[in-house]
């Protein structure tokens, strides 16, 4: 196997290792593979969560003293360059005698970034951006939160082919079938928080839990209700296993930033046409999930209301990233143009 092929294989394995780490919370998922002078794997490591060893240190800890001298470290994220609950990985790699470091994505942190420059200053060969696009997609939530100081925001709705979320009489259960609803619950379990407006709470009384069949999923998103109207004492969401957060809903940009300070790095917006439209109007939406049912209803109950697009030129253009067939229904996953 050629040198570049070994690096590529090592990065593939590093992403696999990173995927073993926690997908939620304030820390990124990172994997590291160390190749010896002959290009063979001599150690692997990954980050297991806040307060645990970072991937590079985890990998180095599996080697006897001196065994990393002249080796190559292949990492999914730029080695950190600061002391937090653990020491800087850049210094650990230098101390171990690593000769070359290859990483996919730059660390955007003001304090944690700069590891690549520190390694170069110590005479270590550094290759940055190796399979960057894959790394950016893998770390979507964490990178958005780290770069922008807010959660990654996904807006989701289910509608008919003509864009209706309910019939004229208000009935909406169920527009989509069981496979689509199960997919919604699976995706709920992958985010830190789920947000709705108080209108949805008053009209539908949702539990805002993630379910796995008839049981609660192992991981539950934190429910966040936006709006000044009080959540009724008997509302189902008040019994949520993660508790309940409320937010006024009149200054969404700042309120999203406040959620970020609480460690929320991904937020799924599910609440009603008016609230979904208000979120889209902020210009902060990172992804849109639309579940389409092969059904026509007509009438006024559209998926969105006013999002500030008075002309076609003002509309939010999207790139469809993925389509998923779910029984008779179809899920479209789209991102605003210009975003990966």
Short mmCIF file of C-alpha atoms in Angstrom, two decimals:
data_model
loop_
_atom_site.label_atom_id
_atom_site.label_comp_id
_atom_site.label_asym_id
_atom_site.label_seq_id
_atom_site.Cartn_x
_atom_site.Cartn_y
_atom_site.Cartn_z
CA UNK A 1 0.00 0.00 0.00
CA UNK A 2 1.33 3.43 -0.97
CA UNK A 3 1.93 6.15 1.62
CA UNK A 4 -1.11 8.22 0.56
CA UNK A 5 -3.29 5.13 0.61
CA UNK A 6 -2.15 4.39 4.15
CA UNK A 7 -3.01 7.92 5.23
CA UNK A 8 -6.42 7.65 3.56
CA UNK A 9 -7.12 4.31 5.23
CA UNK A 10 -6.01 5.73 8.57
CA UNK A 11 -8.36 8.71 8.20
CA UNK A 12 -11.24 6.37 7.37
CA UNK A 13 -10.50 4.49 10.56
CA UNK A 14 -10.14 7.76 12.51
CA UNK A 15 -13.67 8.76 11.47
CA UNK A 16 -14.93 5.34 12.56
CA UNK A 17 -13.29 5.84 15.95
CA UNK A 18 -14.65 9.37 16.26
CA UNK A 19 -18.15 8.03 15.68
CA UNK A 20 -17.81 6.01 18.90
CA UNK A 21 -17.72 9.21 20.94
CA UNK A 22 -20.75 11.09 22.30
CA UNK A 23 -22.67 12.87 19.54
CA UNK A 24 -24.11 15.49 21.90
CA UNK A 25 -22.78 18.02 24.35
CA UNK A 26 -20.03 20.62 24.18
CA UNK A 27 -17.14 18.44 23.03
CA UNK A 28 -16.43 17.29 19.46
CA UNK A 29 -16.17 13.67 18.38
CA UNK A 30 -12.53 13.04 17.44
CA UNK A 31 -10.60 9.97 16.34
CA UNK A 32 -6.86 9.44 15.98
CA UNK A 33 -4.74 6.75 14.32
CA UNK A 34 -0.95 6.66 14.75
CA UNK A 35 1.15 5.13 11.99
CA UNK A 36 4.67 3.91 12.67
CA UNK A 37 7.68 4.68 10.49
CA UNK A 38 6.75 1.72 8.26
CA UNK A 39 3.22 3.08 7.72
CA UNK A 40 1.51 0.44 9.81
CA UNK A 41 -1.02 1.26 12.54
CA UNK A 42 0.60 1.19 15.97
CA UNK A 43 -2.13 2.86 18.06
CA UNK A 44 -5.70 4.17 17.94
CA UNK A 45 -7.72 6.43 20.18
CA UNK A 46 -10.89 8.50 20.42
CA UNK A 47 -12.47 11.07 22.71
CA UNK A 48 -15.07 9.62 25.06
CA UNK A 49 -16.60 12.80 26.43
CA UNK A 50 -15.99 15.82 28.64
CA UNK A 51 -13.10 15.38 31.04
CA UNK A 52 -11.70 12.26 29.36
CA UNK A 53 -8.48 12.02 27.36
CA UNK A 54 -8.57 13.59 23.92
CA UNK A 55 -8.17 11.25 20.95
CA UNK A 56 -4.46 11.96 20.41
CA UNK A 57 -3.59 11.44 24.07
CA UNK A 58 -5.79 8.34 24.21
CA UNK A 59 -3.85 6.87 21.27
CA UNK A 60 -0.45 7.85 22.67
CA UNK A 61 -1.32 6.28 26.02
CA UNK A 62 -1.44 2.89 24.33
CA UNK A 63 2.21 3.05 23.30
CA UNK A 64 5.32 2.42 25.38
CA UNK A 65 7.64 5.37 25.97
CA UNK A 66 9.52 6.36 22.80
CA UNK A 67 7.39 4.22 20.47
CA UNK A 68 5.79 7.28 18.82
CA UNK A 69 9.11 8.85 17.79
CA UNK A 70 9.07 9.52 14.04
CA UNK A 71 5.46 8.36 13.70
CA UNK A 72 2.52 10.00 11.91
CA UNK A 73 -0.68 11.00 13.71
CA UNK A 74 -3.83 11.04 11.57
CA UNK A 75 -6.63 12.98 13.29
CA UNK A 76 -10.14 14.04 12.31
CA UNK A 77 -9.81 17.47 13.99
CA UNK A 78 -6.83 19.80 14.45
CA UNK A 79 -5.04 18.94 17.72
CA UNK A 80 -6.10 21.38 20.42
CA UNK A 81 -3.68 23.99 21.70
CA UNK A 82 -5.07 24.90 25.10
CA UNK A 83 -5.37 23.60 28.62
CA UNK A 84 -8.90 22.90 29.76
CA UNK A 85 -9.90 19.86 31.81
CA UNK A 86 -7.06 18.14 29.93
CA UNK A 87 -3.76 19.40 28.55
CA UNK A 88 -3.05 20.54 24.97
CA UNK A 89 -2.80 17.70 22.46
CA UNK A 90 -0.28 19.67 20.42
CA UNK A 91 2.18 19.55 23.32
CA UNK A 92 1.52 15.85 23.92
CA UNK A 93 2.33 15.07 20.27
CA UNK A 94 5.49 17.15 20.42
CA UNK A 95 6.64 15.48 23.62
CA UNK A 96 6.00 12.03 22.13
CA UNK A 97 8.30 12.75 19.16
CA UNK A 98 5.60 12.59 16.47
CA UNK A 99 7.14 13.60 13.12
CA UNK A 100 4.01 14.30 11.06
CA UNK A 101 0.40 15.22 11.77
CA UNK A 102 -2.43 14.97 9.21
CA UNK A 103 -5.86 16.33 10.13
CA UNK A 104 -9.17 16.95 8.37
CA UNK A 105 -10.74 20.05 9.93
CA UNK A 106 -9.28 23.18 11.52
CA UNK A 107 -10.34 23.83 15.12
CA UNK A 108 -12.28 27.15 15.01
CA UNK A 109 -11.98 27.81 18.75
CA UNK A 110 -10.30 31.05 19.84
CA UNK A 111 -8.50 29.28 22.66
CA UNK A 112 -8.37 25.67 21.43
CA UNK A 113 -7.34 26.44 17.82
CA UNK A 114 -3.82 27.00 16.57
CA UNK A 115 -2.52 23.50 17.22
CA UNK A 116 -1.27 23.15 13.65
CA UNK A 117 0.89 26.27 13.95
CA UNK A 118 2.26 25.12 17.30
CA UNK A 119 3.23 21.76 15.78
CA UNK A 120 4.95 23.43 12.81
CA UNK A 121 6.86 25.71 15.15
CA UNK A 122 8.22 22.58 16.83
CA UNK A 123 9.46 21.23 13.49
CA UNK A 124 6.65 18.75 12.90
CA UNK A 125 5.32 18.31 9.35
CA UNK A 126 1.64 19.28 9.25
CA UNK A 127 -0.93 18.53 6.55
CA UNK A 128 -4.28 20.21 7.17
CA UNK A 129 -7.56 19.79 5.30
CA UNK A 130 -7.12 16.12 4.37
CA UNK A 131 -10.72 15.01 3.52
CA UNK A 132 -11.97 18.31 4.92
CA UNK A 133 -15.45 18.15 3.37
CA UNK A 134 -16.15 14.79 4.99
CA UNK A 135 -14.90 16.14 8.31
CA UNK A 136 -17.07 19.25 8.05
CA UNK A 137 -20.18 17.15 7.49
CA UNK A 138 -19.26 14.76 10.29
CA UNK A 139 -18.82 17.63 12.76
CA UNK A 140 -21.73 19.75 11.49
CA UNK A 141 -23.38 20.41 14.86
CA UNK A 142 -20.20 21.05 16.81
CA UNK A 143 -18.60 23.25 14.14
CA UNK A 144 -21.72 25.41 13.77
CA UNK A 145 -21.90 25.93 17.52
CA UNK A 146 -18.17 26.61 17.82
CA UNK A 147 -18.04 29.04 14.89
CA UNK A 148 -21.30 30.91 15.38
CA UNK A 149 -22.01 30.69 19.08
CA UNK A 150 -25.44 29.11 18.58
CA UNK A 151 -26.89 25.64 18.00
CA UNK A 152 -27.12 24.11 14.56
CA UNK A 153 -30.77 24.76 13.67
CA UNK A 154 -32.95 22.29 11.77
CA UNK A 155 -36.53 23.19 10.83
CA UNK A 156 -38.85 20.25 10.22
CA UNK A 157 -42.43 19.83 9.09
CA UNK A 158 -44.68 17.21 7.50
CA UNK A 159 -46.97 18.28 4.67
CA UNK A 160 -49.00 17.17 1.70
CA UNK A 161 -47.64 17.54 -1.83
CA UNK A 162 -49.43 20.86 -2.07
CA UNK A 163 -47.75 22.14 1.09
CA UNK A 164 -50.61 21.75 3.58
CA UNK A 165 -49.95 20.74 7.20
CA UNK A 166 -53.62 20.28 8.06
CA UNK A 167 -57.03 20.11 6.44
CA UNK A 168 -59.40 23.10 6.48
CA UNK A 169 -61.06 21.75 9.65
CA UNK A 170 -57.68 21.59 11.39
CA UNK A 171 -57.24 17.81 11.34
CA UNK A 172 -53.63 16.73 10.77
CA UNK A 173 -53.22 13.27 12.31
CA UNK A 174 -51.79 11.66 10.40
CA UNK A 175 -50.62 13.27 7.18
CA UNK A 176 -47.63 10.93 6.96
CA UNK A 177 -47.44 7.21 7.62
CA UNK A 178 -45.87 5.18 10.40
CA UNK A 179 -42.44 4.89 8.75
CA UNK A 180 -42.12 8.67 8.48
CA UNK A 181 -43.25 9.17 12.07
CA UNK A 182 -40.74 6.61 13.30
CA UNK A 183 -38.02 8.45 11.40
CA UNK A 184 -39.00 11.71 13.11
CA UNK A 185 -38.58 10.08 16.52
CA UNK A 186 -35.20 8.64 15.52
CA UNK A 187 -33.99 12.06 14.42
CA UNK A 188 -35.33 13.65 17.60
CA UNK A 189 -33.06 11.33 19.57
CA UNK A 190 -30.04 12.63 17.64
CA UNK A 191 -30.38 16.31 18.65
CA UNK A 192 -29.73 18.14 21.90
CA UNK A 193 -33.04 20.01 22.00
CA UNK A 194 -36.42 20.25 20.29
CA UNK A 195 -38.21 23.59 20.00
CA UNK A 196 -41.85 24.57 19.50
CA UNK A 197 -43.96 27.68 19.99
CA UNK A 198 -46.55 28.00 22.71
CA UNK A 199 -49.25 27.85 20.03
CA UNK A 200 -48.31 24.27 19.27
CA UNK A 201 -48.33 23.37 22.97
CA UNK A 202 -51.82 24.84 23.43
CA UNK A 203 -53.24 23.34 20.22
CA UNK A 204 -51.65 19.87 20.18
CA UNK A 205 -50.32 19.25 23.72
CA UNK A 206 -47.23 17.39 22.43
CA UNK A 207 -44.99 15.37 24.75
CA UNK A 208 -41.88 16.31 22.68
CA UNK A 209 -40.22 13.01 23.54
CA UNK A 210 -38.28 10.68 21.26
CA UNK A 211 -39.73 7.20 21.09
CA UNK A 212 -38.38 3.86 19.98
CA UNK A 213 -41.50 1.95 19.13
CA UNK A 214 -43.68 1.85 22.24
CA UNK A 215 -40.88 2.92 24.56
CA UNK A 216 -39.00 6.11 25.20
CA UNK A 217 -35.70 6.27 23.31
CA UNK A 218 -32.55 5.99 25.38
CA UNK A 219 -31.62 9.62 24.68
CA UNK A 220 -34.17 12.42 24.99
CA UNK A 221 -33.83 15.94 23.56
CA UNK A 222 -34.45 18.83 25.93
CA UNK A 223 -37.84 20.42 25.14
CA UNK A 224 -37.79 24.20 24.63
CA UNK A 225 -41.06 26.14 24.36
CA UNK A 226 -40.79 29.61 22.83
CA UNK A 227 -43.40 32.27 23.58
CA UNK A 228 -44.74 34.53 26.31
CA UNK A 229 -47.89 32.52 26.98
CA UNK A 230 -47.41 30.29 30.00
CA UNK A 231 -47.24 26.54 29.46
CA UNK A 232 -50.33 25.10 31.20
CA UNK A 233 -49.62 23.20 34.46
CA UNK A 234 -51.11 20.01 33.03
CA UNK A 235 -49.34 20.13 29.67
CA UNK A 236 -47.72 16.82 28.70
CA UNK A 237 -44.38 18.51 28.03
CA UNK A 238 -44.12 19.39 31.73
CA UNK A 239 -43.70 15.65 32.41
CA UNK A 240 -40.76 15.38 30.00
CA UNK A 241 -37.87 13.31 31.48
CA UNK A 242 -35.37 16.09 30.68
CA UNK A 243 -37.44 18.87 32.26
CA UNK A 244 -38.66 21.93 30.35
CA UNK A 245 -36.97 25.10 29.15
CA UNK A 246 -38.98 28.17 28.18
CA UNK A 247 -37.89 31.20 26.19
CA UNK A 248 -39.80 34.41 25.34
CA UNK A 249 -39.56 33.96 21.56
CA UNK A 250 -39.34 37.66 20.78
CA UNK A 251 -35.56 37.89 20.25
CA UNK A 252 -34.71 34.54 18.69
CA UNK A 253 -31.11 35.31 17.72
CA UNK A 254 -30.14 36.05 21.32
CA UNK A 255 -32.28 33.22 22.64
CA UNK A 256 -30.52 30.72 20.40
CA UNK A 257 -27.17 32.01 21.67
CA UNK A 258 -28.41 31.53 25.23
CA UNK A 259 -29.21 27.89 24.46
CA UNK A 260 -25.65 27.49 23.19
CA UNK A 261 -24.29 28.69 26.54
CA UNK A 262 -26.27 25.87 28.16
CA UNK A 263 -24.37 23.33 26.04
CA UNK A 264 -27.07 22.86 23.38
CA UNK A 265 -25.37 22.53 19.99
CA UNK A 266 -28.27 21.20 17.89
CA UNK A 267 -31.89 22.37 17.90
CA UNK A 268 -34.76 20.77 15.98
CA UNK A 269 -37.63 23.19 15.35
CA UNK A 270 -40.98 21.42 15.01
CA UNK A 271 -43.47 23.99 16.14
CA UNK A 272 -46.20 25.20 13.82
CA UNK A 273 -46.18 27.32 10.64
CA UNK A 274 -45.91 30.69 12.41
CA UNK A 275 -43.02 29.71 14.65
CA UNK A 276 -41.18 27.79 11.90
CA UNK A 277 -41.56 30.84 9.65
CA UNK A 278 -40.23 33.17 12.35
CA UNK A 279 -37.16 30.95 12.75
CA UNK A 280 -36.55 30.82 8.99
CA UNK A 281 -36.92 34.61 8.82
CA UNK A 282 -33.93 34.99 11.16
CA UNK A 283 -31.67 33.62 8.41
CA UNK A 284 -30.07 31.21 10.87
CA UNK A 285 -31.53 27.93 9.62
CA UNK A 286 -28.87 25.39 8.72
CA UNK A 287 -31.06 22.54 7.45
CA UNK A 288 -34.66 21.87 6.48
CA UNK A 289 -36.38 18.49 6.82
CA UNK A 290 -39.65 18.14 4.91
CA UNK A 291 -41.71 14.95 5.11
CA UNK A 292 -43.95 14.82 2.03
CA UNK A 293 -47.06 12.67 1.86
CA UNK A 294 -48.69 11.74 -1.49
CA UNK A 295 -51.84 13.63 -0.55
CA UNK A 296 -53.59 16.80 -1.77
CA UNK A 297 -55.76 18.89 0.55
CA UNK A 298 -55.89 22.44 -0.75
CA UNK A 299 -57.07 25.13 1.60
CA UNK A 300 -55.24 27.75 3.65
CA UNK A 301 -53.21 25.71 6.16
CA UNK A 302 -49.79 25.93 4.55
CA UNK A 303 -46.51 24.76 6.06
CA UNK A 304 -45.14 28.32 6.27
CA UNK A 305 -46.54 31.80 6.62
CA UNK A 306 -44.53 34.99 6.05
CA UNK A 307 -40.75 34.49 5.98
CA UNK A 308 -39.95 37.93 4.59
CA UNK A 309 -39.86 36.94 0.92
CA UNK A 310 -41.91 39.52 -0.97
CA UNK A 311 -40.46 38.52 -4.35
CA UNK A 312 -38.92 35.40 -5.86
CA UNK A 313 -35.50 37.00 -5.51
CA UNK A 314 -36.05 37.23 -1.73
CA UNK A 315 -36.85 33.53 -1.37
CA UNK A 316 -34.59 31.13 0.46
CA UNK A 317 -33.02 28.88 -2.18
CA UNK A 318 -32.09 25.41 -1.00
CA UNK A 319 -29.90 22.57 -2.19
CA UNK A 320 -31.38 19.12 -1.59
CA UNK A 321 -28.70 17.09 0.13
CA UNK A 322 -30.61 13.83 0.54
CA UNK A 323 -33.93 12.15 -0.25
CA UNK A 324 -35.21 9.25 1.85
CA UNK A 325 -38.13 6.98 0.95
CA UNK A 326 -40.25 6.15 4.01
CA UNK A 327 -43.06 3.87 2.98
CA UNK A 328 -45.37 5.94 0.78
CA UNK A 329 -43.78 9.18 2.02
CA UNK A 330 -40.61 11.02 1.11
CA UNK A 331 -38.18 12.96 3.30
CA UNK A 332 -36.28 15.83 1.69
CA UNK A 333 -33.22 17.11 3.54
CA UNK A 334 -32.07 20.46 2.20
CA UNK A 335 -29.58 23.18 3.15
CA UNK A 336 -29.52 26.86 2.18
CA UNK A 337 -27.48 27.42 -0.97
CA UNK A 338 -23.83 28.06 -0.24
CA UNK A 339 -23.72 25.81 2.81
CA UNK A 340 -22.32 22.28 2.69
#
